[in-house]
mmCIF file of C-alpha atoms in Angstrom:
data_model
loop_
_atom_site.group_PDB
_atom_site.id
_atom_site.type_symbol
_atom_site.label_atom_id
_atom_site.label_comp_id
_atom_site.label_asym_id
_atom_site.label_seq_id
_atom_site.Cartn_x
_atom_site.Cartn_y
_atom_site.Cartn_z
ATOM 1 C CA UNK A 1462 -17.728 0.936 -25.197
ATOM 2 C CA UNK A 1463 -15.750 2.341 -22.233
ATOM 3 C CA UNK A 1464 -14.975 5.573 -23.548
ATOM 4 C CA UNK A 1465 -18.730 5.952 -23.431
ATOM 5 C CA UNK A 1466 -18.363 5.750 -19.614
ATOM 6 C CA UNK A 1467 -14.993 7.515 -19.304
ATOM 7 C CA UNK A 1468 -14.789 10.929 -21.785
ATOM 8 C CA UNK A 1469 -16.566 14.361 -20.896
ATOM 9 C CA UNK A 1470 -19.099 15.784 -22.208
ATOM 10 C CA UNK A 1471 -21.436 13.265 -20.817
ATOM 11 C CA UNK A 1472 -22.900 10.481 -22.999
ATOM 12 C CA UNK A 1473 -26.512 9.847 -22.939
ATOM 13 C CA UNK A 1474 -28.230 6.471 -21.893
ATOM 14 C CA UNK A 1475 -31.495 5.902 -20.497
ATOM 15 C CA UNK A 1476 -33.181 3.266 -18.724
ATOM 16 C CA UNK A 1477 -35.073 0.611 -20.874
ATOM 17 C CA UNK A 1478 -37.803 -0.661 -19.119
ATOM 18 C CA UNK A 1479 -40.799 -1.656 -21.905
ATOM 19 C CA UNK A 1480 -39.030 -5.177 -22.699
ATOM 20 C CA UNK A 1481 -39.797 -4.366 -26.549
ATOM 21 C CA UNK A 1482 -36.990 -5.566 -29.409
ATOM 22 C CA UNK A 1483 -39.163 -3.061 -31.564
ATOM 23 C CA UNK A 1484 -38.342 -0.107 -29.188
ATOM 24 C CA UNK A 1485 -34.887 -0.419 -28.341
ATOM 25 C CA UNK A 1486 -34.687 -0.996 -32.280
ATOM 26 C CA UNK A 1487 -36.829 2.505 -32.686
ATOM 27 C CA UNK A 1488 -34.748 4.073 -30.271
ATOM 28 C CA UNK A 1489 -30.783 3.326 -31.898
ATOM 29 C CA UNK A 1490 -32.460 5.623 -34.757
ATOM 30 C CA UNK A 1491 -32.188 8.510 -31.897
ATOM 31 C CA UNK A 1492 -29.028 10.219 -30.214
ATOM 32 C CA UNK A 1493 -28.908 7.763 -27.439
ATOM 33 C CA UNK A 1494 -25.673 6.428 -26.995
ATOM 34 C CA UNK A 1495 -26.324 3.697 -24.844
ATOM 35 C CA UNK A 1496 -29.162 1.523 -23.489
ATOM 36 C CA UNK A 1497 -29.539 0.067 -19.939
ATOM 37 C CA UNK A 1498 -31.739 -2.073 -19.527
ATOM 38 C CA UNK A 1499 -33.212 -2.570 -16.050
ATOM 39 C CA UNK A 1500 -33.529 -5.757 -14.623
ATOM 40 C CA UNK A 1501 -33.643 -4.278 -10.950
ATOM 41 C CA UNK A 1502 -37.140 -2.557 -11.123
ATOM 42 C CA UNK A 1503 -38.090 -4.312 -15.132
ATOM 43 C CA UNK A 1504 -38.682 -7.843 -15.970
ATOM 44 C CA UNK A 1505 -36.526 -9.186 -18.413
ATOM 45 C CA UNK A 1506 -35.713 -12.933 -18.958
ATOM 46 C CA UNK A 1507 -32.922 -13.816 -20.671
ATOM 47 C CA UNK A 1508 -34.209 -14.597 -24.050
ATOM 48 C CA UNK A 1509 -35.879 -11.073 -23.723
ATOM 49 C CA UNK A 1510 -32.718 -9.172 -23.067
ATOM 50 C CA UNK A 1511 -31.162 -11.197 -26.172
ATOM 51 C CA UNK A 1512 -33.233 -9.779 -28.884
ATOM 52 C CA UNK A 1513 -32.895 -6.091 -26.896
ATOM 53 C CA UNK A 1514 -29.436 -6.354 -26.813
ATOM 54 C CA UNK A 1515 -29.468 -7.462 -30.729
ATOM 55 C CA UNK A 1516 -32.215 -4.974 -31.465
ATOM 56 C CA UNK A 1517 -30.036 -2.078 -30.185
ATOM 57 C CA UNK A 1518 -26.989 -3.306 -31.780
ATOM 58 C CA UNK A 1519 -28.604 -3.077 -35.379
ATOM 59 C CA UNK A 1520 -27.786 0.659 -35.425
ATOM 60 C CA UNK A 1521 -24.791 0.387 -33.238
ATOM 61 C CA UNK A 1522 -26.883 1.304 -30.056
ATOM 62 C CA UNK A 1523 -24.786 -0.965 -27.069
ATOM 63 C CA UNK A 1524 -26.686 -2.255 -23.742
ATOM 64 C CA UNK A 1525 -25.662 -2.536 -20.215
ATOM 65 C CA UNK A 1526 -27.803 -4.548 -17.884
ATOM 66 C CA UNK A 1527 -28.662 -3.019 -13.936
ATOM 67 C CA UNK A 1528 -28.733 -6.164 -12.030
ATOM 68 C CA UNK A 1529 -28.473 -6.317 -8.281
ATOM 69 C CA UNK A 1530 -25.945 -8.300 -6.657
ATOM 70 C CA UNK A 1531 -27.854 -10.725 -4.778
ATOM 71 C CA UNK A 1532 -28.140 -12.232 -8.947
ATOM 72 C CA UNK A 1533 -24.924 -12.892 -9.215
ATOM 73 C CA UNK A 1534 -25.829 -16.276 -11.111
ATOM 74 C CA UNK A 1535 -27.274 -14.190 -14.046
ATOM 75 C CA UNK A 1536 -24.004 -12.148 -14.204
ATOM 76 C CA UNK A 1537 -22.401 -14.045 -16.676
ATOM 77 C CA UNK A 1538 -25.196 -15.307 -18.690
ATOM 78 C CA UNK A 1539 -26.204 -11.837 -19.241
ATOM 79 C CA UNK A 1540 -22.704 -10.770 -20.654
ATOM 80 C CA UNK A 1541 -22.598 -13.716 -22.729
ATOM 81 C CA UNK A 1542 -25.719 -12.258 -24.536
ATOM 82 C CA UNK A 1543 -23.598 -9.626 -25.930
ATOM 83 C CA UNK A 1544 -24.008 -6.934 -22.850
ATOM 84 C CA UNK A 1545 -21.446 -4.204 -22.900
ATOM 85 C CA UNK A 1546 -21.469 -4.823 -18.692
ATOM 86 C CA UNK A 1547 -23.370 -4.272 -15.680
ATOM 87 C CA UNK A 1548 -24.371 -1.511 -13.358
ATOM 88 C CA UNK A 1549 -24.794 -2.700 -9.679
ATOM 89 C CA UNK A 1550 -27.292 -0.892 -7.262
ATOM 90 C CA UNK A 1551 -26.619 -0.534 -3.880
ATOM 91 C CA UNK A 1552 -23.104 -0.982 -4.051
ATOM 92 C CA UNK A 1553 -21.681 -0.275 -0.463
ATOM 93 C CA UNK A 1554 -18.228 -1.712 -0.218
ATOM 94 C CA UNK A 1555 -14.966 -2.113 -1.904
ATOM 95 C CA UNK A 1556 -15.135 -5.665 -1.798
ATOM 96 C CA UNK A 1557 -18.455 -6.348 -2.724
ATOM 97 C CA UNK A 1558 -17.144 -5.348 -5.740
ATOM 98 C CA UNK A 1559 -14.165 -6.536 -6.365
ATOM 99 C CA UNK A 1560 -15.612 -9.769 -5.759
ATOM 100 C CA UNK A 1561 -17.747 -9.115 -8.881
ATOM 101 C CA UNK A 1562 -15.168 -8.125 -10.866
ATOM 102 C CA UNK A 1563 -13.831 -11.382 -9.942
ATOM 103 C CA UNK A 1564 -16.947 -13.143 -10.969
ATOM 104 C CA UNK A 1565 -17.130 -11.233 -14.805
ATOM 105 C CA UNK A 1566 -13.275 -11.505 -16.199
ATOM 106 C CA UNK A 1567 -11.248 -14.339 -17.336
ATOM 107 C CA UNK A 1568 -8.146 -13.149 -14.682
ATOM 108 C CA UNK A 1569 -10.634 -13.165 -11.828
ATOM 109 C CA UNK A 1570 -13.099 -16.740 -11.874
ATOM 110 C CA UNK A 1571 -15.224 -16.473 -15.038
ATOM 111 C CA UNK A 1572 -16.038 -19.548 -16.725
ATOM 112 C CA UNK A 1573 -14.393 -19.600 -19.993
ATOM 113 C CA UNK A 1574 -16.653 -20.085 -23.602
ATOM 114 C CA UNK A 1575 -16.428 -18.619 -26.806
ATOM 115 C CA UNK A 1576 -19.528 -20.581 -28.410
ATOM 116 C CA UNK A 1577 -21.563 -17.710 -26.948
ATOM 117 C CA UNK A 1578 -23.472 -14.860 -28.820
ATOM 118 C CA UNK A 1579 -20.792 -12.440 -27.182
ATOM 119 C CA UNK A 1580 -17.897 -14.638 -28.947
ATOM 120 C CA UNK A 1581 -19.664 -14.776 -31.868
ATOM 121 C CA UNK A 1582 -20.288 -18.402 -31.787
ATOM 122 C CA UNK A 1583 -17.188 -19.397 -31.963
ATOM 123 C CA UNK A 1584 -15.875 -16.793 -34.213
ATOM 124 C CA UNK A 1585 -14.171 -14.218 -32.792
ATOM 125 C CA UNK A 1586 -10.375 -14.094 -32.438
ATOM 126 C CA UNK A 1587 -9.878 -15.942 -28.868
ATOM 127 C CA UNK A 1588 -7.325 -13.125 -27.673
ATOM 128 C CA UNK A 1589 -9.026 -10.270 -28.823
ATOM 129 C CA UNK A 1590 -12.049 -12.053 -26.632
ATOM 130 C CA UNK A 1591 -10.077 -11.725 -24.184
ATOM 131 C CA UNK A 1592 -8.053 -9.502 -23.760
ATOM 132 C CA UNK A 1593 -11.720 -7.236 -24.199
ATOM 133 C CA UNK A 1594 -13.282 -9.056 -21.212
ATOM 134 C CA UNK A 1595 -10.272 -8.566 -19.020
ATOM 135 C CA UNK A 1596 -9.676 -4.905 -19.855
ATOM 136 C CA UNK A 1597 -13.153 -3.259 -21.239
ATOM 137 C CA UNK A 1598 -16.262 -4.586 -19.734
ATOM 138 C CA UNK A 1599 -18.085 -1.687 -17.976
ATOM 139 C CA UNK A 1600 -18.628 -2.095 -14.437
ATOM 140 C CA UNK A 1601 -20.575 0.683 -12.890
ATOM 141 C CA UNK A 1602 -21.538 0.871 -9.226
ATOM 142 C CA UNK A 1603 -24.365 2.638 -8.022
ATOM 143 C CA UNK A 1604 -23.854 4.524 -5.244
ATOM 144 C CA UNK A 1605 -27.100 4.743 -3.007
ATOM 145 C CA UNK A 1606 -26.776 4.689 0.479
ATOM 146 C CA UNK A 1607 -25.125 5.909 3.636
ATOM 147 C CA UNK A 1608 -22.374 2.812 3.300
ATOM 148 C CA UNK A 1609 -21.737 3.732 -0.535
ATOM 149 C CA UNK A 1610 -21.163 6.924 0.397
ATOM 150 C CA UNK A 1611 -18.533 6.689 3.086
ATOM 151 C CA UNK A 1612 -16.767 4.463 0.976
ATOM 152 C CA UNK A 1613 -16.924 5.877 -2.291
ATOM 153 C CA UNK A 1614 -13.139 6.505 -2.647
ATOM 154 C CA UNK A 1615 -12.556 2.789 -2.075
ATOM 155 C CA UNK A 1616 -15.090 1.285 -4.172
ATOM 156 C CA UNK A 1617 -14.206 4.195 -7.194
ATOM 157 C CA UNK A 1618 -10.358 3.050 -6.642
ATOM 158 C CA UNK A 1619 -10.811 -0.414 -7.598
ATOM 159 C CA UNK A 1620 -9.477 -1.564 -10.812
ATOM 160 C CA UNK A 1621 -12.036 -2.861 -12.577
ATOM 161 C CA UNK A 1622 -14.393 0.060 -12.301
ATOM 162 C CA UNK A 1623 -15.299 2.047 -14.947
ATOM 163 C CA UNK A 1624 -17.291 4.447 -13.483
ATOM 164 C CA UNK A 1625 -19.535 4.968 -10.468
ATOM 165 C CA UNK A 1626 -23.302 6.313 -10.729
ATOM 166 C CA UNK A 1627 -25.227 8.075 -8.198
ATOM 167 C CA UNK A 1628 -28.552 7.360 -7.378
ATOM 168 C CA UNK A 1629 -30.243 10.383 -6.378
ATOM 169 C CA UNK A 1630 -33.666 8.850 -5.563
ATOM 170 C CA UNK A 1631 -32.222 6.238 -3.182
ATOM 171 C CA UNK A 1632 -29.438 8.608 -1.856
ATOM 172 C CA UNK A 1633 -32.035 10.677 -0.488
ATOM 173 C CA UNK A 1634 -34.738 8.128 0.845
ATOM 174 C CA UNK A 1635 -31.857 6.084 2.413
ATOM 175 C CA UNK A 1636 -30.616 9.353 4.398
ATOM 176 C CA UNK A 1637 -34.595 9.554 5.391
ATOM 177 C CA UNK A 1638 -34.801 12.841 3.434
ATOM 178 C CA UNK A 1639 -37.743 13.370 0.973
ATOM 179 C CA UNK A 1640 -36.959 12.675 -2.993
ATOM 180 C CA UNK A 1641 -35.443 16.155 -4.366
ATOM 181 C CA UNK A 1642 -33.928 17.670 -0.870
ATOM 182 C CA UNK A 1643 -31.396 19.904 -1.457
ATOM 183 C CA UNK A 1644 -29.517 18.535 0.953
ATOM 184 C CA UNK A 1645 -29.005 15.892 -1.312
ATOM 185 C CA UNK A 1646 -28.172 17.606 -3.838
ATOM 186 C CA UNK A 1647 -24.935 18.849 -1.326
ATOM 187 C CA UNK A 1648 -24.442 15.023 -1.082
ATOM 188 C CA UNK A 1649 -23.896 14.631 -4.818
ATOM 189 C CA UNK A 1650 -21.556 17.451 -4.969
ATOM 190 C CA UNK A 1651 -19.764 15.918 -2.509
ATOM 191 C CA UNK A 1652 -19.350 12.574 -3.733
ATOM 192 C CA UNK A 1653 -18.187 14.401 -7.573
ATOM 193 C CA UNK A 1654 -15.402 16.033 -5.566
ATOM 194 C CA UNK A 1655 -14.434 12.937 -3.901
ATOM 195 C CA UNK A 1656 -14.309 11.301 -6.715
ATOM 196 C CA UNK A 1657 -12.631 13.245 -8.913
ATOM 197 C CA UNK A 1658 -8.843 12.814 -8.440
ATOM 198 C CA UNK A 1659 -9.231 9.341 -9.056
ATOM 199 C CA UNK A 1660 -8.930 7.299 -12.311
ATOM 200 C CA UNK A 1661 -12.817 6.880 -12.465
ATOM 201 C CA UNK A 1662 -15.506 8.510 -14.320
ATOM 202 C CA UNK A 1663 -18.894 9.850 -13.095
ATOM 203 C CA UNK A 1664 -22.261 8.707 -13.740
ATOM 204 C CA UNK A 1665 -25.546 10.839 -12.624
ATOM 205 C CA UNK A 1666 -28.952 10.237 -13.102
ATOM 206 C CA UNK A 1667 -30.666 12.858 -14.689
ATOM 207 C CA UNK A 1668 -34.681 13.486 -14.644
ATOM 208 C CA UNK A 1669 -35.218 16.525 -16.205
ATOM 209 C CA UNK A 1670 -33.684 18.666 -18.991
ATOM 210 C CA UNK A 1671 -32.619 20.905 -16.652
ATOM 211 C CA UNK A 1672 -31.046 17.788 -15.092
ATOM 212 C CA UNK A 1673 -29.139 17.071 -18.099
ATOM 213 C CA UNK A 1674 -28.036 19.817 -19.092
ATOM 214 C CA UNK A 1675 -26.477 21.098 -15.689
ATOM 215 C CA UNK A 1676 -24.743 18.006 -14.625
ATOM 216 C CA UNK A 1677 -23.378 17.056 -18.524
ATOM 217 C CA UNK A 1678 -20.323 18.643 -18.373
ATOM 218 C CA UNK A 1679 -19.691 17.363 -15.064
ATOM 219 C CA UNK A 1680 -20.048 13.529 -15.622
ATOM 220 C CA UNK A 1681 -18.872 10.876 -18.270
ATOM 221 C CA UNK A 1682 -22.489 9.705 -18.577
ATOM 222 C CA UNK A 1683 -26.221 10.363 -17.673
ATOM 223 C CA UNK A 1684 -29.161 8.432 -17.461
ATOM 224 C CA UNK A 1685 -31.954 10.376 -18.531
ATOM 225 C CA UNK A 1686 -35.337 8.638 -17.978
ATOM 226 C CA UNK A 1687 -36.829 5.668 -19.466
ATOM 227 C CA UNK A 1688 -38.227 4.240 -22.719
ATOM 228 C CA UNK A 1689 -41.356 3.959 -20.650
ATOM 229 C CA UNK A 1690 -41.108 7.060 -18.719
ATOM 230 C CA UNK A 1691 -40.629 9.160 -21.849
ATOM 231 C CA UNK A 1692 -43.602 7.104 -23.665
ATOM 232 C CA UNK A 1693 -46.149 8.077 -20.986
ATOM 233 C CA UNK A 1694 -45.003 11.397 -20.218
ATOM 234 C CA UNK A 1695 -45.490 12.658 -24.059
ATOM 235 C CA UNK A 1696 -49.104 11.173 -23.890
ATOM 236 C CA UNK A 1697 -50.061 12.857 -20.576
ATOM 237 C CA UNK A 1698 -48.133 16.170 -21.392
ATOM 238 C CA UNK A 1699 -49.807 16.317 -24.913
ATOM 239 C CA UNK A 1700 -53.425 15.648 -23.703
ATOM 240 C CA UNK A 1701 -54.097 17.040 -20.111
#
C-alpha cells in the first residue's frame, strides 16, 4: 500500500462519501487505486466503514480513512477494520503528529491484538503483523492552514509520514482568500518545492481533469472528487 503514496506518476484515489458497500464494490471494477473514505465531512460508523473497507478489498481496491485528530479514540479501531491508514486534516505541527504516529504502531503506544479483522482473526503471521504496522501504515497529513504551512518541512520530516496532502479549499479560506485564488495556487507551488528534498511524497487534491492531469506528474497521489460528487455531477451535466 505505500508505494501507492510514494511512486510518481500519481495514483488515483477519491473521496468516498455515499456510505454504500455496493459502491465502493462498483467502484474497485474502475481504475481507482485507492479509496478514502471521509469520516471528516461523511458519516460513517464503524460497522459501516467495515463492509466499505471489505467491499473495496474484493477487487483489491484498499481504503484509507480521513479522520480528524480531535478522534483520536477511533484511530485504532478504524485500522483494526482492515484500513490501509489515516489522513489527518488540519495538521499544523510536527508533534501533533508524531504523537499520532505514536498512537497507531506497536513501537510507539498501540494496544496490541491480532484477533482483529486486520490480523485476520488470529491468523496472520504475528511478525509479519508487525513488522507491517510498524513500517507501512500510511499516514498522510493534510496540510491546510497558515500553521501547516510554516511548518511543513517539520511535519513532512517525521518518520512515520508517508506523504503529506494539500488542501487547496482550506488553504485558501484559512489565508481569507476566496476558493480558486491564484495566489493559492503560488502557495501550493511553494509547499511542492519545500517539500521536495525530503524523503516524503506529495499528495494534491485534484477537482477537475485539468486538475489531474497537470499536477499528476508532480505528486505520488491525487484525490480526484467523490463517489458522490461524481454521481451527481453526471446527472446534472447529462440533463441541464
Amino acid at each position: 500500500m505505500n508505494e501507492l503514496f510514494a511512486e510518481r506518476p500519481a495514483s488515483v484515489g477519491t473521496f468516498f462519501k455515499s456510505n454504500s458497500a455496493m459502491v465502493a464494490e462498483a467502484l474497485g471494477h474502475t481504475p481507482l487505486d485507492f479509496l478514502l473514505i471521509d469520516r471528516q465531512h461523511a458519516s460513517p460508523d464503524l460497522e459501516t466503514m467495515e463492509s466499505v473497507i471489505r467491499a473495496g478489498e474484493l477487487n483489491s481496491l484498499p481504503s484509507v480513512v480521513r479522520i480528524d485528530k480531535a478522534n483520536q479514540g477511533l484511530f485504532v479501531n478504524i485500522l483494526d477494520l482492515g484500513a490501509q491508514g489515516l489522513m489527518i486534516p488540519q495538521t499544523n505541527t510536527a508533534d501533533e503528529i508524531t504523537e499520532i504516529a505514536d498512537a497507531i504502531r506497536y513501537q510507539g503506544n498501540r494496544s496490541y491484538a491480532m484477533s482483529t479483522r486486520a490480523g485476520r482473526f488470529g491468523n496472520r503471521d504475528r511478525e509479519e503483523y508487525l513488522e507491517w504496522v510498524n513500517n507501512d501504515l500510511v499516514l498522510l497529513p493534510q496540510i491546510e492552514s497558515p500553521a501547516g504551512v510554516k511548518n511543513v518541512e517539520e511535519i513532512a520530516s517525521v518518520d512515520a509520514v508517508t506523504s503529506i496532502m494539500v488542501g487547496p479549499a482550506d488553504l485558501a479560506l484559512s489565508h481569507d482568500l476566496p476558493i480558486g485564488d491564484e495566489t493559492v495556487d503560488e502557495m501550493v507551488d511553494e509547499i511542492f518545492e519545500r517539500v521536495a528534498p525530503l524523503d516524503c511524497g506529495l499528495g494534491m487534491y485534484a477537482g477537475t481533469p485539468e486538475d489531474l492531469n497537470r499536477y499528476r506528474s508532480e505528486t505520488e497521489f491525487l484525490i480526484f472528487g467523490s463517489d458522490v460528487g461524481t454521481l451527481t455531477s453526471r446527472y446534472s451535466d447529462t440533463l441541464e
